Coordinates of C-alpha atoms in Angstrom, one line a residue:
M1 CA 63.3 64.3 3.0
T2 CA 60.3 66.5 2.9
S3 CA 59.9 66.0 -0.8
M4 CA 60.1 62.2 -0.4
A5 CA 57.4 62.4 2.3
A6 CA 55.3 64.5 0.0
E7 CA 55.8 62.1 -2.9
F8 CA 54.9 59.1 -0.7
A9 CA 51.8 60.9 0.5
F10 CA 50.8 61.6 -3.1
V11 CA 51.3 58.0 -4.1
R12 CA 49.4 56.8 -1.0
N13 CA 46.6 59.2 -1.7
G14 CA 46.5 58.2 -5.3
S15 CA 46.3 54.5 -4.3
T16 CA 43.5 55.3 -1.9
A17 CA 41.6 57.2 -4.6
T18 CA 42.1 54.3 -7.0
T19 CA 40.9 51.8 -4.4
T20 CA 37.9 54.0 -3.6
T21 CA 36.9 54.3 -7.2
A22 CA 37.2 50.5 -7.8
A23 CA 35.1 49.8 -4.7
A24 CA 32.5 52.3 -5.9
A25 CA 32.4 50.7 -9.3
L26 CA 32.1 47.2 -7.8
F27 CA 29.3 48.3 -5.5
S28 CA 27.5 49.9 -8.4
S29 CA 27.8 46.8 -10.5
N30 CA 26.6 44.6 -7.6
W31 CA 23.7 46.9 -6.9
K32 CA 22.7 46.9 -10.6
A33 CA 22.9 43.1 -10.8
S34 CA 20.9 42.8 -7.6
E35 CA 18.3 45.2 -8.9
R36 CA 18.2 43.3 -12.2
K37 CA 17.8 40.0 -10.4
S38 CA 15.2 41.4 -8.1
H39 CA 13.3 42.8 -11.0
Q40 CA 13.5 39.5 -12.8
S41 CA 12.3 37.7 -9.7
L42 CA 9.4 40.1 -9.3
H43 CA 8.5 39.7 -13.0
T44 CA 8.7 35.9 -12.7
S45 CA 6.6 36.0 -9.5
C46 CA 4.0 38.2 -11.2
M47 CA 3.9 35.9 -14.2
D48 CA 3.5 32.8 -11.9
D49 CA 0.7 34.5 -10.1
K50 CA -1.0 35.5 -13.4
N51 CA -0.6 32.0 -14.7
R52 CA -2.0 30.6 -11.5
V53 CA -5.0 32.9 -11.7
Y54 CA -5.6 32.0 -15.3
K55 CA -5.3 28.3 -14.5
Q56 CA -7.7 28.6 -11.6
L57 CA -10.2 30.5 -13.9
G58 CA -9.8 27.8 -16.5
L59 CA -10.4 25.1 -13.9
F60 CA -13.5 26.9 -12.7
S61 CA -14.9 27.1 -16.2
L62 CA -14.2 23.4 -16.8
K63 CA -15.8 22.5 -13.5
K64 CA -18.9 24.6 -14.3
K65 CA -19.3 22.9 -17.7
I66 CA -18.8 19.5 -16.2
E67 CA -21.4 20.1 -13.5
D68 CA -23.9 21.5 -15.9
T69 CA -23.5 18.4 -18.2
V70 CA -23.7 16.0 -15.3
L71 CA -26.9 17.7 -14.0
R72 CA -28.5 17.6 -17.4
A73 CA -27.7 13.9 -17.7
E74 CA -29.0 13.1 -14.2
M75 CA -32.3 14.8 -15.0
L76 CA -32.8 13.3 -18.5
A77 CA -31.0 9.9 -18.6
P78 CA -32.9 7.9 -15.9
L79 CA -36.4 8.7 -17.3
A80 CA -35.3 8.2 -20.9
L81 CA -33.7 4.9 -20.1
E82 CA -36.8 3.7 -18.3
L83 CA -39.0 4.7 -21.3
E84 CA -36.7 3.1 -23.8
E85 CA -36.4 -0.1 -21.9
A86 CA -40.2 -0.3 -21.6
R87 CA -40.5 0.2 -25.4
R88 CA -37.9 -2.5 -26.0
N89 CA -39.7 -5.0 -23.7
K90 CA -42.9 -4.3 -25.4
Q91 CA -41.3 -5.0 -28.8
E92 CA -39.8 -8.2 -27.5
Q93 CA -43.2 -9.3 -26.2
Q94 CA -44.7 -8.5 -29.6
I95 CA -42.1 -10.7 -31.3
R96 CA -42.9 -13.6 -28.9
D97 CA -46.7 -13.2 -29.6
Y98 CA -46.3 -12.8 -33.4
N99 CA -45.6 -15.5 -35.8
L100 CA -42.6 -14.2 -37.8
W101 CA -43.2 -16.6 -40.7
D102 CA -46.7 -15.3 -41.5
D103 CA -45.5 -12.0 -42.8
T104 CA -41.8 -11.6 -43.5
A105 CA -42.1 -7.9 -44.4
K106 CA -43.8 -7.2 -41.1
S107 CA -41.3 -9.3 -39.3
S108 CA -38.4 -7.4 -40.7
E109 CA -40.0 -4.1 -39.7
I110 CA -40.5 -5.4 -36.1
L111 CA -37.0 -6.7 -35.9
A112 CA -35.5 -3.5 -37.2
K113 CA -37.4 -1.4 -34.6
L114 CA -36.2 -3.8 -31.9
A115 CA -32.6 -3.4 -33.0
D116 CA -33.0 0.4 -33.0
S117 CA -34.5 0.3 -29.5
A118 CA -31.7 -1.9 -28.2
K119 CA -29.2 0.5 -29.7
V120 CA -30.8 3.5 -27.9
V121 CA -30.9 1.6 -24.6
D122 CA -27.2 0.8 -24.9
A123 CA -26.4 4.5 -25.8
L124 CA -28.3 5.7 -22.7
K125 CA -26.5 3.3 -20.4
D126 CA -23.2 4.4 -21.8
L127 CA -24.3 8.0 -21.3
T128 CA -25.2 7.3 -17.7
Y129 CA -21.8 5.6 -17.1
K130 CA -19.9 8.5 -18.6
A131 CA -21.8 11.1 -16.6
E132 CA -21.0 9.2 -13.3
E133 CA -17.3 8.9 -14.5
A134 CA -17.1 12.7 -15.0
K135 CA -18.7 13.4 -11.6
L136 CA -16.3 11.0 -9.8
I137 CA -13.2 12.3 -11.5
T138 CA -14.3 15.9 -10.5
Q139 CA -14.7 14.8 -6.9
L140 CA -11.3 13.2 -6.9
A141 CA -9.7 16.3 -8.4
E142 CA -11.2 18.4 -5.5
I143 CA -9.8 16.0 -2.9
D144 CA -6.4 16.2 -4.5
A145 CA -6.6 20.0 -4.2
I146 CA -6.3 21.2 -7.9
H147 CA -5.3 18.6 -10.5
Y148 CA -5.6 20.0 -14.0
G149 CA -5.1 16.7 -15.7
L150 CA -8.1 15.1 -13.8
F151 CA -10.3 18.1 -14.7
R152 CA -9.4 17.7 -18.4
Q153 CA -10.2 14.0 -18.2
A154 CA -13.6 14.7 -16.7
Y155 CA -14.2 17.5 -19.2
V156 CA -13.6 15.1 -22.1
A157 CA -16.0 12.6 -20.6
S158 CA -18.6 15.4 -20.2
L159 CA -18.2 16.3 -23.9
D160 CA -19.2 12.7 -24.8
V161 CA -22.2 12.9 -22.5
S162 CA -23.3 16.2 -24.0
K163 CA -23.0 14.8 -27.5
L164 CA -25.0 11.7 -26.7
L165 CA -27.7 13.8 -25.0
D166 CA -27.9 16.1 -28.1
Q167 CA -28.2 13.1 -30.4
Y168 CA -31.0 11.5 -28.2
E169 CA -33.0 14.7 -27.9
M170 CA -32.7 15.4 -31.7
S171 CA -33.8 11.8 -32.4
K172 CA -37.0 12.5 -30.4
L173 CA -37.7 15.7 -32.3
L174 CA -37.2 14.2 -35.7
K175 CA -40.3 12.2 -36.1
G176 CA -40.9 12.4 -39.9
P177 CA -41.3 9.2 -41.8
Y178 CA -37.9 9.6 -43.5
D179 CA -36.0 11.7 -40.9
M180 CA -34.0 8.7 -39.8
E181 CA -32.6 8.0 -43.2
G182 CA -29.4 9.3 -44.8
A183 CA -29.5 12.3 -47.1
C184 CA -28.5 13.2 -50.6
L185 CA -27.8 16.9 -51.1
V186 CA -27.5 18.6 -54.5
I187 CA -26.2 22.1 -54.8
K188 CA -26.6 24.0 -58.1
A189 CA -25.3 27.5 -59.0
G190 CA -27.8 30.3 -59.8
G191 CA -27.5 32.9 -62.5
E192 CA -26.4 36.1 -60.8
G193 CA -23.1 37.4 -59.2
Y194 CA -20.5 34.7 -58.6
P195 CA -22.7 31.6 -57.9
E196 CA -20.0 29.1 -58.6
V197 CA -17.9 30.5 -55.8
W198 CA -20.9 30.5 -53.5
V199 CA -21.6 26.8 -54.4
K200 CA -18.0 26.0 -53.4
Q201 CA -18.4 27.7 -50.1
L202 CA -21.7 25.9 -49.4
L203 CA -20.0 22.6 -50.3
S204 CA -17.3 23.3 -47.8
M205 CA -19.8 24.3 -45.2
Y206 CA -21.8 21.1 -45.4
T207 CA -18.8 18.8 -45.4
K208 CA -17.3 20.5 -42.4
W209 CA -20.7 20.3 -40.6
A210 CA -20.7 16.5 -41.1
K211 CA -17.1 16.3 -39.9
K212 CA -18.0 18.2 -36.8
L213 CA -20.7 15.6 -36.0
G214 CA -18.1 12.9 -36.4
Y215 CA -19.4 11.7 -39.8
K216 CA -18.3 12.2 -43.3
G217 CA -20.0 13.8 -46.3
R218 CA -19.1 11.9 -49.5
V219 CA -18.8 14.2 -52.5
I220 CA -19.8 11.9 -55.3
E221 CA -20.4 14.5 -58.1
K222 CA -18.7 17.9 -58.7
R223 CA -18.6 20.0 -61.8
P224 CA -15.9 22.7 -61.6
S225 CA -16.2 26.1 -63.4
T226 CA -13.5 28.1 -65.2
N227 CA -13.3 30.8 -62.4
G228 CA -12.2 28.3 -59.7
G229 CA -15.7 27.7 -58.4
I230 CA -18.2 24.8 -58.8
K231 CA -21.2 24.7 -61.0
S232 CA -22.9 21.9 -59.2
A233 CA -22.1 19.3 -56.5
T234 CA -23.8 16.3 -54.9
I235 CA -23.0 15.0 -51.4
E236 CA -24.2 11.8 -49.8
F237 CA -24.5 11.6 -46.0
E238 CA -24.7 8.0 -45.0
F239 CA -25.6 8.2 -41.3
E240 CA -28.8 8.1 -39.4
F241 CA -31.0 11.2 -39.1
A242 CA -29.0 13.0 -41.8
Y243 CA -32.2 13.7 -43.8
G244 CA -33.9 15.0 -40.6
Y245 CA -31.0 17.4 -40.0
L246 CA -30.8 18.6 -43.5
S247 CA -34.3 18.6 -44.9
G248 CA -34.7 22.3 -43.9
E249 CA -31.8 23.3 -46.2
T250 CA -34.0 22.7 -49.3
G251 CA -34.5 26.0 -51.2
V252 CA -32.5 28.9 -52.6
H253 CA -29.5 30.2 -50.6
N254 CA -28.4 33.8 -51.2
I255 CA -25.3 35.7 -50.2
I256 CA -24.5 39.4 -50.7
S257 CA -20.9 40.4 -51.1
S258 CA -18.8 43.4 -52.3
Q259 CA -15.7 43.4 -54.4
N260 CA -12.5 45.1 -53.0
G261 CA -14.5 47.1 -50.5
S262 CA -16.5 48.9 -53.1
A263 CA -20.0 50.2 -52.5
L264 CA -21.4 47.9 -55.2
H265 CA -22.9 44.8 -53.7
L266 CA -23.4 41.6 -55.7
A267 CA -26.0 38.9 -54.8
S268 CA -25.1 35.3 -55.6
S269 CA -27.6 32.5 -55.3
A270 CA -27.5 28.7 -55.3
S271 CA -30.3 26.1 -55.1
V272 CA -30.1 23.2 -52.6
D273 CA -32.2 20.1 -53.0
V274 CA -32.3 17.4 -50.3
F275 CA -34.0 14.0 -50.4
P276 CA -33.7 10.9 -48.4
L277 CA -30.9 8.3 -49.0
F278 CA -32.2 5.0 -47.8
L279 CA -29.5 3.3 -45.6
G280 CA -31.2 -0.1 -45.5
K281 CA -33.0 -1.6 -48.4
A282 CA -34.4 0.8 -51.0
H283 CA -38.0 1.9 -50.8
D284 CA -40.3 -0.4 -52.8
L285 CA -42.1 2.4 -54.6
Q286 CA -43.1 1.0 -58.0
I287 CA -42.7 3.3 -61.0
D288 CA -44.0 2.5 -64.4
E289 CA -41.2 2.6 -67.0
E290 CA -43.6 4.3 -69.4
D291 CA -43.8 7.2 -67.1
L292 CA -40.1 7.8 -67.3
V293 CA -38.0 9.7 -69.8
V294 CA -34.3 8.7 -69.7
T295 CA -31.9 11.2 -71.2
L296 CA -28.3 10.3 -72.0
P297 CA -25.5 12.7 -73.1
S298 CA -24.7 12.8 -76.8
M299 CA -21.7 11.0 -78.1
L300 CA -20.2 14.4 -79.2
E301 CA -20.5 15.8 -75.6
E302 CA -18.8 12.7 -74.2
E303 CA -16.0 12.8 -76.8
Q304 CA -15.4 16.5 -76.0
G305 CA -15.2 15.7 -72.3
Q306 CA -18.1 18.1 -71.5
T307 CA -19.8 15.4 -69.5
G308 CA -19.3 11.9 -68.2
P309 CA -21.6 8.9 -68.4
S310 CA -24.4 11.0 -66.8
V311 CA -28.1 10.0 -66.8
S312 CA -31.1 12.2 -66.3
I313 CA -34.6 10.7 -65.6
Q314 CA -37.8 12.6 -65.6
H315 CA -41.1 11.4 -64.1
I316 CA -43.8 12.5 -66.7
P317 CA -46.8 12.7 -64.3
T318 CA -45.1 15.0 -61.9
S319 CA -42.2 16.5 -64.0
V320 CA -39.8 15.6 -61.3
T321 CA -36.2 15.1 -62.5
A322 CA -33.2 13.3 -61.0
Q323 CA -29.7 13.1 -62.4
S324 CA -26.6 11.0 -61.6
S325 CA -23.1 11.3 -63.1
G326 CA -20.8 10.1 -60.3
E327 CA -20.7 6.4 -61.3
R328 CA -18.5 5.0 -64.1
S329 CA -21.2 3.6 -66.3
H330 CA -24.6 4.7 -67.7
F331 CA -26.3 1.6 -66.1
A332 CA -24.9 2.4 -62.6
N333 CA -25.9 6.1 -63.0
K334 CA -29.4 5.0 -64.1
I335 CA -29.9 2.9 -61.0
K336 CA -28.8 5.8 -58.8
A337 CA -30.9 8.3 -60.6
I338 CA -34.0 6.1 -60.2
N339 CA -33.3 5.8 -56.4
R340 CA -33.0 9.6 -56.2
L341 CA -36.2 10.0 -58.2
K342 CA -38.0 7.7 -55.8
G343 CA -36.7 9.8 -52.9
K344 CA -37.9 13.0 -54.5
L345 CA -41.3 11.5 -55.3
L346 CA -41.8 10.3 -51.7
I347 CA -41.0 13.7 -50.4
L348 CA -43.4 15.3 -52.9
A349 CA -46.2 13.0 -51.8
L350 CA -45.5 13.8 -48.2
E351 CA -45.5 17.6 -48.8
Q352 CA -48.7 17.3 -50.9
G353 CA -50.4 15.1 -48.4
V354 CA -51.3 12.4 -50.9
T355 CA -50.7 8.7 -51.1
E356 CA -47.9 7.2 -53.1
D357 CA -50.4 5.9 -55.7
A358 CA -51.5 9.5 -56.4
L359 CA -48.0 10.3 -57.7
F360 CA -48.9 8.5 -60.9
L361 CA -51.9 10.7 -61.6
A362 CA -51.6 13.6 -64.1
E363 CA -49.7 16.7 -62.9
S364 CA -52.8 18.8 -63.2
K365 CA -54.5 16.9 -60.4
F366 CA -51.8 17.9 -57.9

């Protein structure tokens, strides 16, 4: 009897021990799960707070940029619009007082200026509207607490305003006689280092610059080299004020680079030539055919594929040369080369401070 009681007690104690162990294991598991969940919740809360802070900082930055742009527009646009409208009204009055049939050339010039003034007035009105739109959207976003989508919409409108302001201010700075025209830019490799690679980089830089402005640089001529670079390239920028923007690029561009981190540095150079590309009618500069030397590639060079139907024209009195090889025929390349030559001669006359007629004097008189 005693042994049975002892055996029962042992079984009972064993069951109790087993139950206690299971309860402890369950408590430990629940505690770990709770701790893990609490840790995850804390981590999520921290991330939400961090994202909220980042978002608020982003909104503050957007709001500051929008306010600066709107303030700039409010300071500049009304006065600029008043001046441009006065200029347009004056030109309209000039047309009413002038007999357009007396001098067709003068009439075309007046009408072209009037069209430009009307375009500027419309752009300034659009600028004012976009600035008011950005300001109103910002105010609505503040009323609706914080609305990221509205701030983004206002920011996009402010970018348009800033771009229009930059274009207007630049148009007022570019007052040269040909600054409003398009531009033809010619890049040629120098003779040191790796100039062909440098020409390729410059070509990419200029085309990306035009794309950033919302325009396109048309590569019409490109002569590749054997090392993967470019010997020469010609780009045409057919948008207003392209020459004004790019005229300062004329000259020799240098770059110093090292190969594989070595101490030896190589200098590469490339020459850049920029001249106006007339967007309307071509300039009526008259050039005597006897003052021109036209050079065509030899038949052997064309058969060997060394060159296409290129044309090179030299103006004897000034020794100025222009080439063209982007067209499919010699005749088309000759026309384009003559137009480029005219652009170079006009810029030469402007730089020398002489009249266009003086371009036909002997080179020694310059």
